[in-house]
Coordinates of C-alpha atoms and ligand atoms in Angstrom, one line a residue:
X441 CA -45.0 -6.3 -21.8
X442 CA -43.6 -2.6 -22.6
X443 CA -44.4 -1.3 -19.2
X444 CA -42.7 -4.1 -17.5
X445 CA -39.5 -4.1 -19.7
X446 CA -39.2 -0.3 -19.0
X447 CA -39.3 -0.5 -15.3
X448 CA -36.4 -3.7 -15.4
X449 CA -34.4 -1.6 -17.9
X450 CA -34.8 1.4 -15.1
X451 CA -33.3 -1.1 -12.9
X452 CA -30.5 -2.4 -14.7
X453 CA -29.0 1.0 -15.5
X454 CA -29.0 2.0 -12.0
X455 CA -26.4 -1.1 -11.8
X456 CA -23.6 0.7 -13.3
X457 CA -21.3 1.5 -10.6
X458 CA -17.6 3.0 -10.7
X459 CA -14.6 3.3 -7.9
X460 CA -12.0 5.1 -7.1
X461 CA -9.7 4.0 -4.6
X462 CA -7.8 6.0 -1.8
X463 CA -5.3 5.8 0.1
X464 CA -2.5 2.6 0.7
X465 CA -1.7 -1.1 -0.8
X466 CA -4.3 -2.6 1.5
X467 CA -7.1 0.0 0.6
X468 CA -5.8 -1.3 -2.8
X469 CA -6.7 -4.9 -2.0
X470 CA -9.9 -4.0 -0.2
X471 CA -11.0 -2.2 -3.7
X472 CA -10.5 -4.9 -5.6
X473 CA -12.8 -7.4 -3.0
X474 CA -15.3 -4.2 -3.5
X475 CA -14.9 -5.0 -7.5
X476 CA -15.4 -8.9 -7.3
X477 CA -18.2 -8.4 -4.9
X478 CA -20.1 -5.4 -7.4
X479 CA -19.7 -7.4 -10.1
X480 CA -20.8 -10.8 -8.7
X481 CA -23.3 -9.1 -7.4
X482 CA -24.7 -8.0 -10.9
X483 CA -23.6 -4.6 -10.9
X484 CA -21.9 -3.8 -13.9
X485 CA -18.3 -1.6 -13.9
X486 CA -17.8 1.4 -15.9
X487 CA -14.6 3.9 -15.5
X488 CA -16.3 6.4 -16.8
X489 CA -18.0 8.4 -14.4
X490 CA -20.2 10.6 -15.5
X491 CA -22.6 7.6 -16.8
X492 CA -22.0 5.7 -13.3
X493 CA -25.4 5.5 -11.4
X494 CA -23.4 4.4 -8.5
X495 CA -20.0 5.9 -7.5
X496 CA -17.9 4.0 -4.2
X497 CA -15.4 6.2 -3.4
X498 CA -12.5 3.7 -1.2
X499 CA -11.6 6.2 1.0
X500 CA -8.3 6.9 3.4
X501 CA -8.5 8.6 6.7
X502 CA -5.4 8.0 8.8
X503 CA -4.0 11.4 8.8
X504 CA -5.6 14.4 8.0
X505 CA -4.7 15.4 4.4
X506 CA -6.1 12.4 3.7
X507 CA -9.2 12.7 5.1
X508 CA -9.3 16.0 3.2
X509 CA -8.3 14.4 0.2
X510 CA -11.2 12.2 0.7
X511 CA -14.0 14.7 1.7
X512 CA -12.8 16.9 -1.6
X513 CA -13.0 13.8 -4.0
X514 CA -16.5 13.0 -2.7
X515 CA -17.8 16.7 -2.8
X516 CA -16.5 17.2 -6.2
X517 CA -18.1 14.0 -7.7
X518 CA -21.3 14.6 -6.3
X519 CA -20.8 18.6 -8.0
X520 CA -20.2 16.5 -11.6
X521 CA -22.6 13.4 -10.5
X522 CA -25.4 15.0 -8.6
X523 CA -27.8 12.6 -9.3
X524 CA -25.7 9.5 -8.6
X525 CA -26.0 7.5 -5.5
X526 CA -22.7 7.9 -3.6
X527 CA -21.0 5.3 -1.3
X528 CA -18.3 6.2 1.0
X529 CA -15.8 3.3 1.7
X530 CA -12.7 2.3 3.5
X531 CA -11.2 4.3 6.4
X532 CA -13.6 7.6 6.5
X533 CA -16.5 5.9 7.5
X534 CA -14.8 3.7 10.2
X535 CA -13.1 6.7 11.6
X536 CA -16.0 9.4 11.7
X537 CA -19.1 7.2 10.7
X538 CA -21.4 9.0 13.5
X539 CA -20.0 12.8 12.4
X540 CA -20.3 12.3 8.8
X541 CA -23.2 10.9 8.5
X542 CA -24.7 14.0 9.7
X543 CA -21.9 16.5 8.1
X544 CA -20.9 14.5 4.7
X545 CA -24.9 14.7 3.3
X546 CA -23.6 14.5 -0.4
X547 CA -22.8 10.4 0.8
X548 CA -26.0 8.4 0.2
X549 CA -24.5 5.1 2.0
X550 CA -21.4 4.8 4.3
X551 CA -19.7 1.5 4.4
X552 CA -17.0 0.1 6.5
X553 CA -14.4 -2.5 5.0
X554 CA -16.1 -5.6 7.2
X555 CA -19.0 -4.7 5.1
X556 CA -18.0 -5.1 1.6
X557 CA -19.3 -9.1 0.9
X558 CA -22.6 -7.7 1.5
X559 CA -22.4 -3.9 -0.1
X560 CA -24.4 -5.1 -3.2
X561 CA -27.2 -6.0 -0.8
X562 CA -27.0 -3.0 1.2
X563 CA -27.1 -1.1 -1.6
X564 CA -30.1 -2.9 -3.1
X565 CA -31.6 -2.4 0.0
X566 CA -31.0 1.4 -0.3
X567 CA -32.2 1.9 -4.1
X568 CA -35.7 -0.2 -3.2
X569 CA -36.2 2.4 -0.9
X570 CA -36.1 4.3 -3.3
X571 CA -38.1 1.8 -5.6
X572 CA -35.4 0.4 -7.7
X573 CA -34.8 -2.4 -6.3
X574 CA -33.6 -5.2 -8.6
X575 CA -35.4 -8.8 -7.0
X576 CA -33.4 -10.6 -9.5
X577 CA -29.8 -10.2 -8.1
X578 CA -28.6 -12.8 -5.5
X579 CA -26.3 -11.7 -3.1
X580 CA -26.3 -15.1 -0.9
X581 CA -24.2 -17.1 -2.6
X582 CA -21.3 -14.7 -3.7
X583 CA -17.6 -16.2 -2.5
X584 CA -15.0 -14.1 -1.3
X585 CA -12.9 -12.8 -4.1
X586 CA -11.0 -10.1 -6.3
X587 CA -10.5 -8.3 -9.7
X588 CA -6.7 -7.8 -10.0
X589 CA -6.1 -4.6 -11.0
X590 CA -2.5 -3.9 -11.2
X591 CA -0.1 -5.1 -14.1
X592 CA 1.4 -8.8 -13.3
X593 CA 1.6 -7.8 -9.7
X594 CA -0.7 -8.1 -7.0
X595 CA -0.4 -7.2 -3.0
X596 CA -1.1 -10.1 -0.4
X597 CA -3.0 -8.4 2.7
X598 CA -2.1 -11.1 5.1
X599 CA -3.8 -9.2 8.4
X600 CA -5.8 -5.7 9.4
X601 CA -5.7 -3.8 12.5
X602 CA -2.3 -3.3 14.5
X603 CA -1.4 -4.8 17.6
X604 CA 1.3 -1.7 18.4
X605 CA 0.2 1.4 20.0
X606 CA 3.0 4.4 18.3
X607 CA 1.9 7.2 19.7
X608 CA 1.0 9.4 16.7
X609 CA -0.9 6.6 15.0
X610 CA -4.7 6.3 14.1
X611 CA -4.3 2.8 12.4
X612 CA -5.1 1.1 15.9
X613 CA -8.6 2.6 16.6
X614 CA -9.5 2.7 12.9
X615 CA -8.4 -0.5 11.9
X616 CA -8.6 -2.3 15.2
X617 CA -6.8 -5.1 16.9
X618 CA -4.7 -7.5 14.5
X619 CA -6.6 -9.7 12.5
X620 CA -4.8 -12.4 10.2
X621 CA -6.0 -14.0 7.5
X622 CA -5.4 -18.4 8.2
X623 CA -2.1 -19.7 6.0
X624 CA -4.4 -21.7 4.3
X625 CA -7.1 -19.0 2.8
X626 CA -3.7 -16.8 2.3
X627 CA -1.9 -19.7 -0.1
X628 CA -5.3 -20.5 -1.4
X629 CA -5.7 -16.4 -2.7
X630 CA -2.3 -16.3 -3.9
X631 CA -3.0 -19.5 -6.1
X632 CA -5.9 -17.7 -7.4
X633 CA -3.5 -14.9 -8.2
X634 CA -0.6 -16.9 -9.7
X635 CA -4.0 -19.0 -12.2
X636 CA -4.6 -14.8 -13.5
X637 CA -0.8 -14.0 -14.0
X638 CA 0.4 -12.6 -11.4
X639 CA 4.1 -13.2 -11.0
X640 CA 4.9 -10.9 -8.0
X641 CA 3.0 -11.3 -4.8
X642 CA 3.7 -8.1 -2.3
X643 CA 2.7 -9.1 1.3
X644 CA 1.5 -6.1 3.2
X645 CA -0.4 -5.2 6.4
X646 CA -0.1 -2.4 9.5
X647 CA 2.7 -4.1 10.8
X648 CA 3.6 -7.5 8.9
X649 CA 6.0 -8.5 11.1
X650 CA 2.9 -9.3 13.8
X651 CA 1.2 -12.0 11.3
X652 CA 0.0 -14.5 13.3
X653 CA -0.3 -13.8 16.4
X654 CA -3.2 -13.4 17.3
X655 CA -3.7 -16.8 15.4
X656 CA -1.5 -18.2 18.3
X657 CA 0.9 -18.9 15.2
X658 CA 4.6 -19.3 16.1
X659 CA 7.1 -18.2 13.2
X660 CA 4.2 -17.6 11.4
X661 CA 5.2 -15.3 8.6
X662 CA 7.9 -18.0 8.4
X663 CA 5.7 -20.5 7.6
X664 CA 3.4 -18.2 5.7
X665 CA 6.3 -17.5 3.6
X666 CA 7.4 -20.5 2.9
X667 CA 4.0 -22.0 1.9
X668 CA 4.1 -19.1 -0.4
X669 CA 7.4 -20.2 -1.8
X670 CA 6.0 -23.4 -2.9
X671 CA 3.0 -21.5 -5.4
X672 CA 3.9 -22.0 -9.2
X673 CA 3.5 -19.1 -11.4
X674 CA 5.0 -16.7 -8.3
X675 CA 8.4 -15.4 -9.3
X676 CA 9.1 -12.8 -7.0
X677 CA 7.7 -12.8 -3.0
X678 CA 7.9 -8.7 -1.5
X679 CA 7.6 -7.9 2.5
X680 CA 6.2 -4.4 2.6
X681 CA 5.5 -3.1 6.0
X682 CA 8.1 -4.5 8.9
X683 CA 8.0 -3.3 12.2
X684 CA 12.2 -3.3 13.1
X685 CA 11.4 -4.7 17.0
X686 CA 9.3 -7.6 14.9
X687 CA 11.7 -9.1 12.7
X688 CA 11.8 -13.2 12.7
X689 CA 14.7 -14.7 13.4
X690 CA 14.1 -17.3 10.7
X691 CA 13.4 -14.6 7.9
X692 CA 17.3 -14.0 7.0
X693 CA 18.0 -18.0 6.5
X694 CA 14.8 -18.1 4.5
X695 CA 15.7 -15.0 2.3
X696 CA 18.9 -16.4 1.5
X697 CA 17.9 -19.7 0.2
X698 CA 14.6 -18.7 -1.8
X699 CA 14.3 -18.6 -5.2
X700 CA 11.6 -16.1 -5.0
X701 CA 11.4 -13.9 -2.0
X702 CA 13.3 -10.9 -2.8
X703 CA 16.4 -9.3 -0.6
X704 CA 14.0 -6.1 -0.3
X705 CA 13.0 -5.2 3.4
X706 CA 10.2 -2.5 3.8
X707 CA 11.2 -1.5 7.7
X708 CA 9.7 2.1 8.7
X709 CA 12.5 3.2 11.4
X710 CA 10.2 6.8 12.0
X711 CA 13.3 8.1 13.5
X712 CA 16.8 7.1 15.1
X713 CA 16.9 9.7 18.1
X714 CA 16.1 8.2 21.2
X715 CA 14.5 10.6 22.7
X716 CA 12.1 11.0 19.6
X717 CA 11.7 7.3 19.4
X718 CA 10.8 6.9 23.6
X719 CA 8.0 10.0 22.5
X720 CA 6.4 8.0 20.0
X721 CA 6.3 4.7 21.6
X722 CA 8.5 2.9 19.6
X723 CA 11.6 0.8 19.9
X724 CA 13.3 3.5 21.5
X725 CA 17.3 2.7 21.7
X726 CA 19.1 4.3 18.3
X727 CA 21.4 1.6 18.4
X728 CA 18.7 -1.1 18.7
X729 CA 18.1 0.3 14.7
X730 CA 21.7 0.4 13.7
X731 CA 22.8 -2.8 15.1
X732 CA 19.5 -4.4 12.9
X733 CA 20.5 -2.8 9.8
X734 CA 24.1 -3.4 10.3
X735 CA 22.9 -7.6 11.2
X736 CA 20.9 -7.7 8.0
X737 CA 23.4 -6.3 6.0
X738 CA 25.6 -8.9 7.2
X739 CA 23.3 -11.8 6.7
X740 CA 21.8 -11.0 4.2
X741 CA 24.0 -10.5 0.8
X742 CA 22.7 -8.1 -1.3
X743 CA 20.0 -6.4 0.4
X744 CA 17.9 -3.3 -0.6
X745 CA 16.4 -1.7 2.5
X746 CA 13.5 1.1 2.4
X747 CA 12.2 2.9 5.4
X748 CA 9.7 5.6 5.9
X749 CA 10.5 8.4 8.5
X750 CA 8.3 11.1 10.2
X751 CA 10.2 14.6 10.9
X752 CA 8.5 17.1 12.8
X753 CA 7.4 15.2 15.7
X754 CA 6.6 17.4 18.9
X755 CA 10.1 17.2 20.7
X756 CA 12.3 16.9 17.5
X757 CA 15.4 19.2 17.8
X758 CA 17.9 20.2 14.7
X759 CA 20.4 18.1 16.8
X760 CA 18.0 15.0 16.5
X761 CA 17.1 15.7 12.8
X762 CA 20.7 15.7 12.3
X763 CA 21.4 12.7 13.7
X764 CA 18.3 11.0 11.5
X765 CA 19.7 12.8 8.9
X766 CA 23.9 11.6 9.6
X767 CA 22.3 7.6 9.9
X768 CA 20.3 7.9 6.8
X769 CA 24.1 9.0 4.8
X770 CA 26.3 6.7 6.9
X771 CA 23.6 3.3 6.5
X772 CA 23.3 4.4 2.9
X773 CA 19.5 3.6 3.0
X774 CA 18.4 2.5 -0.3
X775 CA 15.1 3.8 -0.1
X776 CA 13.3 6.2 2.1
X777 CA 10.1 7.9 2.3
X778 CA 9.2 10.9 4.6
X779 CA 6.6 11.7 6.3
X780 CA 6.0 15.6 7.9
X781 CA 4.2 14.3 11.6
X782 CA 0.6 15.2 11.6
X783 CA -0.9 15.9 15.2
X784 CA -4.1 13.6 14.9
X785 CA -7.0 13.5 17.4
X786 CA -7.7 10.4 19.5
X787 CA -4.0 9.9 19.4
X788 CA -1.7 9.9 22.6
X789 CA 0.9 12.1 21.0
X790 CA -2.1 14.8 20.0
X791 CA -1.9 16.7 23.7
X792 CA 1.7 17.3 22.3
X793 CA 0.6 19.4 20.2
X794 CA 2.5 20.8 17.1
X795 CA 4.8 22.7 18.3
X796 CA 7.6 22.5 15.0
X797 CA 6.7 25.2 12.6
X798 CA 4.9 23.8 8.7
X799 CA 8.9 25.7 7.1
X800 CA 10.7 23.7 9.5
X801 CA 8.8 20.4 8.9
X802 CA 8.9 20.9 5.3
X803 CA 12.6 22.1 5.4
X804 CA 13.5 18.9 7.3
X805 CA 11.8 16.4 4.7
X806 CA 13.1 18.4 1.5
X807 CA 16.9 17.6 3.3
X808 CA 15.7 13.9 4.1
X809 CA 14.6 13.8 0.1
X810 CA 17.3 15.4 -1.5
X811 CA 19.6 12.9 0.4
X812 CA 17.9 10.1 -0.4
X813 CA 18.0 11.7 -4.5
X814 CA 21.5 12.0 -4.2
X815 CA 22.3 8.1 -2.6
X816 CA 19.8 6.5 -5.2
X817 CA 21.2 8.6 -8.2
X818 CA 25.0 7.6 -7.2
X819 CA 23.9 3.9 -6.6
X820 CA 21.9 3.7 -10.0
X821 CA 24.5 5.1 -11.4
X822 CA 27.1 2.3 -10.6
X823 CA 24.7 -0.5 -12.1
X824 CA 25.0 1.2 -15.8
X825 CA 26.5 -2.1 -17.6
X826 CA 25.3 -4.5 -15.4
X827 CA 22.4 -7.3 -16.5
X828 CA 19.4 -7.3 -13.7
X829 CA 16.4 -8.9 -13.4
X830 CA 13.3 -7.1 -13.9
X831 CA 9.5 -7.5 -14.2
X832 CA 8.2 -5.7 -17.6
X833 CA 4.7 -4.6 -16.7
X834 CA 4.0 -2.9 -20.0
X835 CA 4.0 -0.3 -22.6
X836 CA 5.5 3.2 -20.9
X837 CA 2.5 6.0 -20.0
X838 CA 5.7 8.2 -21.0
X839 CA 5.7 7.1 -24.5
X840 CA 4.4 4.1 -26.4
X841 CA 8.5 3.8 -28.0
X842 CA 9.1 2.4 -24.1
X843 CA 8.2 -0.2 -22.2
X844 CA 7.8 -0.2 -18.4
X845 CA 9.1 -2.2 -15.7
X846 CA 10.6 -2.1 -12.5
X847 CA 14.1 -4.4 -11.8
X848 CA 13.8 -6.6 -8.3
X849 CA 14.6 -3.9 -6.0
X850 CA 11.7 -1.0 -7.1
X851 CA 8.6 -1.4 -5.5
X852 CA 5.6 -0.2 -7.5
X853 CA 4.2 2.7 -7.2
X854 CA 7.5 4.3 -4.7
X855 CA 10.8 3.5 -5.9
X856 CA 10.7 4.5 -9.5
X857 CA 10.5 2.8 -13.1
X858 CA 12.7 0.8 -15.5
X859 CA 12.5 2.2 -19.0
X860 CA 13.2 -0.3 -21.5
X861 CA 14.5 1.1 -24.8
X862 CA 15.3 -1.6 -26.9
X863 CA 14.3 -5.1 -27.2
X864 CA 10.8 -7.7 -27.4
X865 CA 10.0 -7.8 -24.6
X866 CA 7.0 -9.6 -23.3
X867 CA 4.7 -7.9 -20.9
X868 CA 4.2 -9.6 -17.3
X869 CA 7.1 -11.8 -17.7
X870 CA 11.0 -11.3 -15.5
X871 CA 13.3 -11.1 -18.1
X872 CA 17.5 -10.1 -17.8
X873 CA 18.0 -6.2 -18.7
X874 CA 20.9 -4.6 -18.8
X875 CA 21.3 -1.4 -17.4
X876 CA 22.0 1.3 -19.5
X877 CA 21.4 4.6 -17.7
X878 CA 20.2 6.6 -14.9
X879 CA 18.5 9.2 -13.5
X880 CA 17.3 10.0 -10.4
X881 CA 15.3 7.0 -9.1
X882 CA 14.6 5.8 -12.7
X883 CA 16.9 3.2 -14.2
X884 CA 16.8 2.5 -18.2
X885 CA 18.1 -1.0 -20.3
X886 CA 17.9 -2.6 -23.0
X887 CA 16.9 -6.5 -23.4
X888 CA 19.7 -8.7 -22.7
X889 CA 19.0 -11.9 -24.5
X890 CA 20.2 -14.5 -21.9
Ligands
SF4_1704 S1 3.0 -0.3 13.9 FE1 2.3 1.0 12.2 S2 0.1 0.8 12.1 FE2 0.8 -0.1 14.0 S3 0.5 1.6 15.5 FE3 2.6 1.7 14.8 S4 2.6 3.1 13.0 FE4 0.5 2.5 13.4

């Protein structure tokens, strides 16, 4: 009896596993299927890793500091795990599989994201060759699913791959062509959601505004949306991710007369020069942007746009950062983040080369960022006294005498906390706060009892 209970306890402790996920929102989602599937799969979770007998790192790979971010977090857990059996994830494998396979030795098992319903398999697969294979775990009959990890918020990823070919952009031949996921098997995931808590739902994908079509879906995100309208337990509905030349006609009509989705836009304009725009292959006429932001404005009461742009692409003169830089004041963008262009190989725009020196790249974003500073700061500042909704997620990490939250117009994880100083609040519930101060990004209240 000994002899065999040694051997199955052998086994099972090899079944502690840990992750750490990389990268964006939808790597994010793709963790958490990696978690349901571990776990269903009879793995057990630790955080701590330094006991973990397997460690999956979710890895990013769409622009080189990430990949380096990627290849350093690996090498340094196999230097503090060295006898743990290491799975790379996500974007790395998908994007150099052949290369690091023979480069990246300290990974034991590479992974690709199509992979992860039957990564507890593979990896049993892997440990009987090494004999510790565990007969007892069943891998068949394990459902799609997800651990939520994030505080009373959760993203949707309602497709994969892009269907748009910008010119500096590895998503396409990483991720591959647009995939959605059905309406059906979306409304069904975000009822799952809404049965654990969640109250916000954040759609996201490559380019969300291209859900559906390959599904042959007409006003698709439309119809997504307003399927998602109907879930009870969802409060707020976010759109993350927007392509500008995408944009539904239906979508300002619908914004307006839901309850729940949120007068938030996440459009990435990259640039507004139109010559910089024509050299990275997308919409192209500077006016095409203006006119859209100016029509949504107008349409839609209220509205909080974000964008991302890239500064330091190949032909990008001071006059055109200028001009990116004038459009930003004048449209009084709510929220942007900036992005220093990256030359990346297998991309068109990588025989441009990278002509713009790193001090003028940098110098460029630090203006874009200490705009953006300045327009958030004066537009926080001008809601002090004023009662807004917001979504408490929990005790501060700053200090325990605070609660955390974000009001409807911060996005987690990019557009800055609400502090809440006084008041019971209670955690994972949207509650009225009035706003008290400001600064920088940050907003702080107090409880407003309604
Ligand atoms: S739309 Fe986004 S993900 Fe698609 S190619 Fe362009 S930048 Fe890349």
């Amino acid at each position: 009896m000994t002899a065999q209970t040694e051997i199955t306890h052998k086994k099972t402790t090899r079944r502690t596993f840990t992750l750490t996920s990389l990268g964006c929102p939808k790597n994010r989602v793709d963790s958490e299927n990696i978690l349901h599937h571990m776990t269903q799969g009879g793995f057990t979770f630790t955080d701590d890793t330094s006991v973990a007998e397997i460690i999956i790192v979710n890895t990013c790979a769409f622009i080189r500091p990430a990949v380096e971010e990627a290849i350093a977090v690996i090498l340094e857990l196999r230097q503090t795990s060295p006898s743990a059996l290491i799975v790379a994830a996500g974007c790395l494998p998908l994007r150099y599989k052949e290369e690091l396979a023979v480069s990246l030795t300290e990974v034991d098992l590479f992974v690709t994201p199509s992979q992860i319903q039957i990564l507890p398999a593979l990896l049993n697969q892997h440990l009987s060759k090494k004999g510790f294979a565990d007969d007892r775990m069943n891998f068949s009959t394990v459902k799609s699913g997800r651990v939520i990890t994030t505080p009373g918020y959760a993203y949707l990823k309602i497709a994969d791959g892009c269907a748009r070919s910008c010119r500096y952009c590895t998503i396409p031949q990483i991720r591959g062509p647009l995939r959605s996921t059905a309406i059906q098997d979306l409304v069904h995931e975000a009822s799952f959601l809404a049965d654990r808590g969640v109250k916000e739902l954040i759609l996201v994908a490559q380019d969300t505004t291209s859900y559906g079509r390959d599904l042959g879906t007409k006003n698709a995100l439309v119809k997504l949306l307003s399927a998602l309208e109907n879930i009870s337990g969802i409060e707020w509905i976010r759109l993350m991710y927007l392509h500008p030349a995408g944009i539904p006609k239906g979508l300002r009509k619908l914004i307006n007369e839901s309850r729940k989705i949120l007068p938030y836009l996440d459009i990435p304009f990259q640039h507004i020069s139109e010559k910089v725009l024509r050299a990275m292959g997308r919409p192209w006429k500077g006016d095409y942007i203006r006119k859209l932001v100016k029509s949504l404005r107008d349409e839609i009461p209220g509205l909080v746009l974000r964008t991302s742009v890239m500064v330091g692409f190949p032909q990008e003169t001071d006059q055109d950062f200028n001009e990116l830089l004038d459009f930003l004041r004048e449209y009084q963008i709510e929220r942007v983040g900036v992005f220093q262009y990256c030359p990346e190989d297998g991309t068109p725009a990588f025989v441009l080369g990278d002509p713009i020196p790193a001090r003028i790249k940098k110098q460029r974003a630090n203006e874009i960022k200490k705009l953006n500073t300045k327009l958030t700061a004066k537009r926080n500042r001008s809601r002090i006294g004023a009662i807004e909704k917001a979504f408490i997620e929990g005790i501060s990490e700053e200090s325990e005498l605070l609660l955390q939250g974000r009001t409807w117009d911060q996005a987690p994880e990019v557009d800055g906390v609400l502090y809440v100083t006084e008041g019971t609040l209670e955690t994972g519930r949207i509650q009225p706060v009035r706003i008290t101060y400001a600064h920088g990004q940050d907003l702080f209240g107090t409880l407003e009892i309604a």
